[in-house]
Amino acid sequence: MIYLLGLVCLSYLAYLVVSSIRIIYFHPLRHIPGPKLWIAFPIVRNYKIIKGELDIEIRRYHGIYGEVVRLGPNDVSFITAQAWKDIYGHANRLPKATLGFSKTPDILRSDDADHARFRKALSHGFSARGMQAMEPSIVSYVDTLIERLKGFAEAQVPVDMVKWYNLATFDIIGDLAFGESFGGLRSSEYHYYVSMLFDSVKLIAFTRFRMNYPLTFKIFSPFLSTRFMEARKGQLGHARETVQRRIHSPHPRHDFMESMLRHRGDKDGLSDAELESNATVLIFAGSETTATLLSGVTYWLLRNPTSLETATREVRTTMKNESDITFQNISTQLPYLLACLDEALRMYPPVPTGLQRAVPSPMTVSGVHIPQDTRVFVHQSAAYRSALNFHQPESFIPERWLPEAKENPQSPFYNDNREAFQPFSVGPRNCIGRNLAYSEMRLILARVLWNFDIELCQESYDWNQQRSYVLWEKPELMCRVKARNR
């Protein structure tokens, strides 16, 4: 019996050795460098996914192997500007590698036909006219945020800016997507739906695991944290109830649901299930990413006093009154503030990972031959923090985004590869909410800097040391806010 068991073990070991040699040295992707352990044994990479260390490791490997890195038997990561066009652009229209858990398609997880239909339904809400109609609602929530922060200033107690940015952005997008706020700014607590959303984020990591090990995932999925699975069910239930209330509301509103309901009943209109799934996506994509970037830019400004002083001075000298801080004014009159946001997006992209696309037939990506059935992507964090693309990539320097840096050959940032910076992606599936996100972030950051002097608490000095599960796992960002001297 022991002999037989030993023979089985030796046979399996021999199989692993032969399989590894084949995958590393005889595979169609053998010409692309990468970590051999990851290539031969994808479970090592998946372990990093579960640990929340994948994105940091990919960034490190690009530092070792260069612009193109093989990260698994059939996975290739790029950090070049051309790769953005080849992978995500209109010319090739590569399909998504996986559509995730949801049974009902939404604007993130759908084929090209459904994606175009969803995008058309949402286009009015994200148009210039739609944003103008929504501005008063957004401003009212920002007013409340400022009032709550003033309370912390008067009490002279530290405030967790991550929490308050999240409360604000979730209240805003809840109003615009569901027709009702989550009430977080009023209660100072996360709505149970928001808490469930945070809990369910780590399920995305298990989606990646499922893609590489479908049988193993099926075996162990019953043992996944019931908290994660219940969070997902709770999200869907809340979305269903809230969307139905909005559909049957007799009161007209200027929001995203109004935009999606325009063609209800038509051939290309959205079903109730599609309304629910897309509203859920809007809640997540329109709040968590915005709050993450606001937290990131606040942290980097507080760690760089000169940049903070410059941004604050620009806001306070350009805007004579707080009421002057409007969508229209901030879009044209605060170039340094925009540079700070772009630099924060580079240093701390809310979605640091790569959006995988499947290669249905052999093609060339950034000058590299890619065979059929490969998964390819541009890894945002690796691209943005690479010395191959940016001068002093590990330093927060907003000046690199100002016009003079782009136009003056004497600038140390003149040769920065800005085309490699695409935080909202490119092509037919680029982020439809780009303009709204920029407007909302500029509005909130400008109002905060206009009203307060901010100081980073000692316990948050290393706030940027974080794990990631497609999104960052953000700790508290503890700050002291003080009402500005007028």
XYZ file of C-alpha atoms in Angstrom:
486
model
C 0.000 0.000 0.000
C 2.814 2.398 0.926
C 4.622 1.396 -2.266
C 1.528 2.149 -4.342
C 1.028 5.500 -2.631
C 4.665 6.397 -3.262
C 4.314 5.424 -6.902
C 1.250 7.644 -7.257
C 3.089 10.577 -5.654
C 6.119 10.098 -7.883
C 3.901 9.867 -10.952
C 2.124 13.076 -10.015
C 5.439 14.808 -9.342
C 6.733 13.658 -12.727
C 3.563 14.988 -14.336
C 4.061 18.382 -12.681
C 7.680 18.571 -13.831
C 6.870 17.611 -17.431
C 3.845 19.924 -17.500
C 5.880 22.826 -16.104
C 8.644 22.341 -18.673
C 6.076 22.257 -21.462
C 4.244 25.376 -20.259
C 7.427 27.381 -19.693
C 9.578 26.346 -22.657
C 7.277 24.919 -25.351
C 4.115 27.005 -24.988
C 3.152 29.539 -27.727
C 3.814 32.311 -25.143
C 7.336 31.100 -24.324
C 8.844 34.194 -25.998
C 7.369 36.488 -23.317
C 9.340 36.761 -20.046
C 7.762 36.393 -16.639
C 8.008 34.692 -13.238
C 8.397 30.980 -14.006
C 6.732 29.884 -10.772
C 3.572 31.815 -11.668
C 3.633 30.521 -15.238
C 4.011 26.878 -14.228
C 1.782 26.964 -11.148
C -1.072 29.519 -11.430
C -2.181 28.632 -7.916
C 0.770 30.713 -6.659
C -0.665 33.797 -8.352
C -4.141 32.974 -7.094
C -2.764 32.783 -3.580
C -1.556 36.368 -4.047
C -5.057 37.298 -5.197
C -6.633 35.913 -2.036
C -3.961 37.657 0.060
C -4.645 41.003 -1.641
C -1.044 41.244 -2.879
C -1.499 40.589 -6.610
C -1.274 44.162 -7.877
C 1.847 44.980 -5.886
C 3.501 41.817 -7.219
C 2.566 42.570 -10.833
C 4.056 46.044 -10.481
C 7.246 44.476 -9.136
C 7.451 41.984 -11.994
C 7.066 44.720 -14.605
C 10.019 46.413 -12.925
C 12.019 43.220 -13.462
C 10.840 42.035 -16.891
C 9.807 45.262 -18.632
C 6.813 46.386 -20.675
C 5.343 42.927 -21.362
C 5.130 40.196 -18.719
C 3.678 36.700 -18.845
C 1.897 36.120 -15.540
C 0.402 32.674 -16.117
C 0.071 29.943 -18.725
C -2.220 32.159 -20.838
C -2.062 35.594 -19.174
C -0.028 38.560 -20.419
C 0.210 42.026 -18.851
C 1.264 45.198 -20.698
C 2.110 48.741 -19.581
C 2.461 50.544 -22.935
C 0.326 53.231 -24.554
C -0.049 51.139 -27.713
C -1.398 48.224 -25.690
C -4.331 50.380 -24.557
C -5.309 50.884 -28.201
C -4.682 47.300 -29.304
C -6.517 45.657 -26.395
C -9.380 48.038 -25.626
C -9.677 50.163 -28.776
C -12.356 50.143 -31.469
C -10.185 48.372 -34.051
C -9.995 44.940 -32.394
C -12.972 45.009 -30.002
C -11.647 42.130 -27.913
C -14.315 40.447 -25.753
C -14.125 40.474 -21.964
C -12.356 37.431 -20.547
C -15.067 36.797 -17.964
C -18.527 38.198 -17.284
C -18.453 37.495 -13.537
C -21.131 36.201 -11.150
C -24.223 38.101 -12.240
C -26.916 36.172 -14.110
C -28.442 39.405 -15.396
C -26.148 41.413 -17.681
C -25.212 44.988 -16.829
C -23.032 47.663 -18.382
C -19.872 46.087 -16.910
C -20.709 42.413 -17.501
C -22.376 42.054 -20.883
C -21.659 41.218 -24.490
C -21.181 43.975 -27.057
C -24.849 44.129 -28.088
C -26.199 44.475 -24.553
C -23.403 46.859 -23.582
C -24.329 49.202 -26.446
C -27.993 49.039 -25.404
C -27.201 49.835 -21.762
C -24.839 52.632 -22.717
C -27.496 54.212 -24.921
C -30.019 54.044 -22.077
C -27.611 55.823 -19.714
C -26.219 58.348 -22.186
C -28.762 61.075 -21.426
C -27.987 60.983 -17.725
C -24.268 61.427 -18.375
C -24.710 64.139 -21.015
C -23.837 67.773 -20.315
C -27.532 68.591 -19.984
C -28.109 65.635 -17.676
C -25.202 66.623 -15.425
C -26.438 70.207 -15.297
C -29.845 68.983 -14.134
C -28.231 66.828 -11.426
C -25.845 69.501 -10.122
C -28.232 71.004 -7.511
C -28.766 67.572 -5.933
C -25.029 66.898 -5.832
C -24.296 70.324 -4.343
C -26.857 69.780 -1.579
C -25.021 66.658 -0.408
C -21.654 68.411 -0.581
C -23.165 71.196 1.560
C -24.083 68.575 4.153
C -20.598 67.038 4.013
C -19.021 70.436 4.690
C -21.376 71.072 7.604
C -20.514 67.710 9.151
C -16.778 68.386 8.768
C -17.272 71.765 10.439
C -18.615 69.855 13.418
C -15.328 67.939 13.683
C -13.400 71.204 13.357
C -15.372 72.833 16.179
C -15.006 69.773 18.414
C -11.280 69.605 17.579
C -11.382 65.832 17.141
C -9.831 63.792 14.298
C -12.016 62.751 11.379
C -11.743 59.692 9.144
C -11.838 61.245 5.667
C -12.254 57.855 3.976
C -15.511 57.316 5.835
C -16.894 60.776 5.150
C -15.957 60.771 1.487
C -17.693 57.400 1.210
C -20.795 58.610 3.034
C -21.012 61.598 0.700
C -20.442 59.764 -2.573
C -22.817 56.928 -1.664
C -25.534 59.415 -0.698
C -25.044 61.262 -3.981
C -25.101 58.219 -6.238
C -27.914 56.603 -4.250
C -30.035 59.654 -4.998
C -29.043 59.731 -8.669
C -29.312 55.985 -9.355
C -32.089 54.766 -7.031
C -33.949 58.005 -6.465
C -33.266 58.001 -2.729
C -30.248 58.713 -0.558
C -28.655 56.155 1.753
C -28.804 58.728 4.561
C -25.185 58.261 5.567
C -24.309 61.937 5.931
C -27.321 62.418 8.154
C -26.799 59.351 10.362
C -22.964 59.365 10.318
C -23.135 55.617 9.628
C -23.020 53.379 6.589
C -26.392 52.171 5.354
C -26.628 48.368 5.609
C -26.595 48.179 1.799
C -23.264 50.021 1.675
C -21.803 47.754 4.346
C -22.912 44.726 2.336
C -21.320 46.211 -0.759
C -17.975 46.512 1.013
C -18.282 42.909 2.225
C -18.991 41.604 -1.268
C -15.973 43.240 -2.907
C -13.685 40.355 -1.973
C -15.925 38.028 -3.975
C -14.256 39.538 -7.036
C -11.023 37.876 -5.962
C -12.801 34.518 -5.877
C -14.130 35.213 -9.384
C -10.530 35.307 -10.579
C -9.818 32.056 -8.741
C -12.842 30.444 -10.385
C -11.552 31.391 -13.833
C -8.341 29.390 -13.367
C -9.679 26.568 -11.178
C -13.382 26.053 -11.978
C -13.569 22.569 -10.435
C -11.713 23.558 -7.264
C -13.902 26.654 -6.950
C -17.044 24.524 -7.261
C -15.830 22.166 -4.529
C -14.880 24.896 -2.059
C -17.526 27.529 -2.861
C -19.942 26.156 -0.196
C -17.254 26.938 2.380
C -16.812 30.562 1.345
C -17.645 33.054 4.036
C -21.417 33.164 4.377
C -20.961 36.850 5.109
C -19.743 37.410 1.541
C -22.528 35.383 -0.037
C -25.234 36.935 2.125
C -23.884 40.370 1.260
C -24.398 39.651 -2.421
C -27.963 38.440 -1.853
C -28.713 41.475 0.295
C -27.473 43.830 -2.400
C -29.751 42.324 -5.008
C -32.754 42.382 -2.687
C -32.277 46.029 -1.780
C -31.774 46.984 -5.431
C -34.987 45.218 -6.411
C -37.077 46.958 -3.749
C -35.608 50.411 -4.347
C -35.845 50.260 -8.131
C -39.483 49.196 -7.932
C -40.272 52.137 -5.659
C -38.562 54.472 -8.117
C -40.373 52.993 -11.119
C -43.767 53.480 -9.506
C -43.035 56.908 -8.044
C -45.391 59.591 -9.402
C -42.756 62.304 -8.967
C -40.534 63.115 -11.969
C -36.794 63.319 -11.246
C -33.642 64.221 -13.152
C -31.517 61.153 -12.435
C -30.011 58.053 -14.042
C -33.127 55.987 -13.474
C -35.123 58.539 -15.467
C -32.578 58.114 -18.253
C -32.851 54.310 -18.181
C -36.660 54.395 -18.031
C -36.992 56.492 -21.190
C -37.236 53.472 -23.484
C -38.920 51.061 -21.076
C -41.235 48.812 -23.052
C -39.402 49.387 -26.340
C -37.480 46.654 -28.134
C -34.167 48.044 -26.877
C -35.515 49.094 -23.492
C -34.269 47.652 -20.214
C -36.172 44.959 -18.338
C -36.804 45.393 -14.619
C -33.986 42.941 -13.860
C -31.631 44.946 -16.081
C -32.684 48.172 -14.388
C -31.826 46.623 -11.027
C -28.465 45.232 -12.126
C -27.381 48.465 -13.814
C -28.499 50.593 -10.869
C -26.379 48.381 -8.608
C -23.361 48.880 -10.873
C -23.906 52.644 -10.845
C -23.990 52.631 -7.047
C -20.695 50.803 -6.848
C -18.830 52.406 -9.754
C -20.135 55.886 -9.027
C -19.293 55.988 -5.338
C -16.479 53.712 -4.208
C -14.061 54.747 -6.965
C -14.774 58.461 -6.445
C -14.352 58.200 -2.673
C -11.146 56.217 -3.169
C -9.617 58.877 -5.390
C -10.691 61.680 -3.024
C -9.073 59.778 -0.153
C -5.944 59.238 -2.215
C -5.549 62.842 -3.335
C -6.152 64.048 0.234
C -3.445 61.720 1.546
C -0.882 62.647 -1.103
C -1.533 66.374 -0.682
C -1.097 66.094 3.080
C 2.164 64.192 2.586
C 3.365 66.918 0.188
C 2.857 70.307 1.916
C 4.057 72.392 -1.040
C 1.465 70.828 -3.340
C -1.211 71.253 -0.664
C -0.353 74.927 -0.245
C -0.422 75.522 -4.007
C -3.772 73.775 -4.486
C -5.341 75.538 -1.497
C -4.100 78.943 -2.630
C -5.459 78.365 -6.141
C -8.929 77.507 -4.835
C -9.114 80.365 -2.325
C -7.789 83.078 -4.634
C -9.706 81.990 -7.735
C -13.051 81.477 -6.018
C -13.959 84.661 -4.163
C -17.058 83.085 -2.640
C -17.886 79.487 -1.848
C -20.940 79.770 -4.085
C -18.564 80.338 -7.018
C -17.452 76.696 -6.779
C -19.729 75.270 -9.475
C -19.347 72.589 -12.133
C -18.806 75.273 -14.767
C -16.195 77.262 -12.852
C -14.144 74.343 -11.572
C -13.941 72.831 -15.054
C -12.079 75.859 -16.439
C -10.494 77.807 -13.574
C -8.593 75.344 -11.369
C -5.811 73.748 -13.464
C -3.573 72.872 -10.518
C -6.426 71.160 -8.683
C -7.059 69.042 -11.776
C -3.339 68.256 -11.959
C -3.492 67.053 -8.345
C -6.396 64.746 -9.157
C -4.614 63.346 -12.209
C -1.439 62.774 -10.213
C -3.457 61.002 -7.517
C -5.046 58.853 -10.231
C -1.536 57.957 -11.390
C -0.170 57.204 -7.931
C -3.322 55.564 -6.603
C -5.710 54.434 -9.361
C -9.006 53.352 -7.740
C -8.913 50.204 -9.891
C -5.209 49.294 -9.840
C -5.545 46.020 -11.691
C -6.001 45.219 -15.388
C -9.293 44.623 -17.194
C -8.791 41.289 -18.942
C -9.691 40.725 -22.580
C -9.730 37.421 -24.488
C -7.804 36.982 -27.742
C -10.073 34.988 -30.124
C -7.472 34.743 -32.906
C -3.726 35.458 -33.234
C -2.904 39.180 -33.131
C -0.201 41.715 -32.352
C -0.351 43.748 -29.146
C 2.191 46.534 -28.732
C 4.436 44.859 -31.299
C 4.307 41.450 -29.585
C 2.737 38.382 -31.206
C -0.096 37.028 -29.064
C -1.590 33.606 -29.881
C -5.242 32.630 -29.716
C -6.876 31.951 -26.322
C -4.593 34.331 -24.417
C -5.917 36.748 -21.801
C -4.353 40.201 -22.141
C -4.640 43.449 -20.190
C -2.934 46.718 -19.307
C -2.129 46.786 -15.608
C -2.898 50.316 -14.463
C -0.785 50.549 -11.325
C 2.247 48.996 -13.035
C 1.898 51.290 -16.061
C 1.519 54.453 -14.006
C 4.350 53.746 -11.561
C 6.865 52.614 -14.200
C 10.032 54.581 -14.952
C 9.522 53.474 -18.565
C 6.509 55.806 -18.720
C 7.066 58.543 -16.130
C 9.945 60.554 -14.712
C 10.209 60.121 -10.925
C 7.290 57.684 -10.972
C 7.241 57.109 -7.211
C 6.885 60.810 -6.363
C 3.660 62.829 -6.170
C 4.341 65.757 -8.524
C 1.166 67.415 -9.911
C 3.295 69.783 -12.013
C 3.859 66.977 -14.536
C 0.249 67.456 -15.725
C 0.396 71.235 -16.237
C 0.565 72.613 -19.807
C 4.150 73.871 -19.440
C 5.389 70.362 -18.586
C 3.826 69.044 -21.781
C 4.994 71.920 -23.989
C 8.436 72.870 -22.656
C 11.242 70.507 -23.807
C 13.295 71.679 -20.806
C 10.754 70.267 -18.366
C 11.897 67.028 -16.688
C 8.394 65.705 -17.386
C 8.300 66.626 -21.073
C 8.917 63.020 -22.145
C 6.400 61.454 -19.769
C 4.346 58.922 -21.714
C 0.946 60.392 -20.898
C -0.823 58.167 -23.430
C -0.055 55.236 -21.117
C -2.257 56.937 -18.507
C -5.869 55.907 -19.144
C -7.650 55.654 -15.765
C -11.066 55.638 -17.455
C -9.960 53.139 -20.139
C -10.369 53.671 -23.892
C -12.534 52.378 -26.709
C -16.194 51.347 -26.802
C -16.192 50.214 -23.160
C -14.487 53.237 -21.644
C -16.017 54.683 -18.487
C -19.253 56.475 -19.341
C -19.074 58.389 -16.049
C -15.714 60.083 -16.643
C -17.014 63.658 -16.862
C -19.323 63.279 -13.873
C -16.525 61.730 -11.807
C -14.136 64.592 -12.563
C -16.817 67.199 -11.821
C -17.824 65.570 -8.545
C -14.222 65.087 -7.379
C -13.227 68.656 -8.232
C -16.329 70.041 -6.547
C -15.805 68.113 -3.300
C -12.040 68.674 -3.107
C -12.370 72.382 -3.911
C -15.056 72.853 -1.244
C -12.947 71.009 1.358
C -9.825 73.072 0.599
C -11.823 76.307 0.467
C -13.255 75.706 3.944
C -10.550 73.911 5.897
C -6.891 73.689 6.775
C -6.142 69.965 7.063
C -3.417 68.046 8.866
C -2.624 64.337 8.628
C -2.627 62.446 11.927
C 0.473 60.452 12.788
C -1.326 57.099 12.681
C -2.178 57.595 8.989
C 1.311 58.462 7.716
C 1.633 55.038 6.061
C -1.966 54.963 4.828
C -0.866 54.106 1.279
C 0.408 50.666 2.350
C -2.702 48.729 1.351
C -3.926 45.400 0.042
C -6.064 45.267 -3.089
C -8.935 43.041 -4.157
C -9.456 44.606 -7.595
C -10.190 47.702 -5.466
C -8.041 48.970 -2.599
C -8.781 47.889 0.961
C -8.581 51.339 2.529
C -7.832 51.836 6.233
C -8.984 54.931 8.109
C -7.461 58.209 6.918
C -7.364 60.170 10.157
C -7.023 63.941 9.767
C -7.517 67.086 11.790
C -9.612 69.752 10.109
C -9.593 73.388 11.143
C -11.850 76.123 9.800
C -9.739 78.474 7.683
C -8.953 81.977 8.883
C -10.861 84.524 6.815
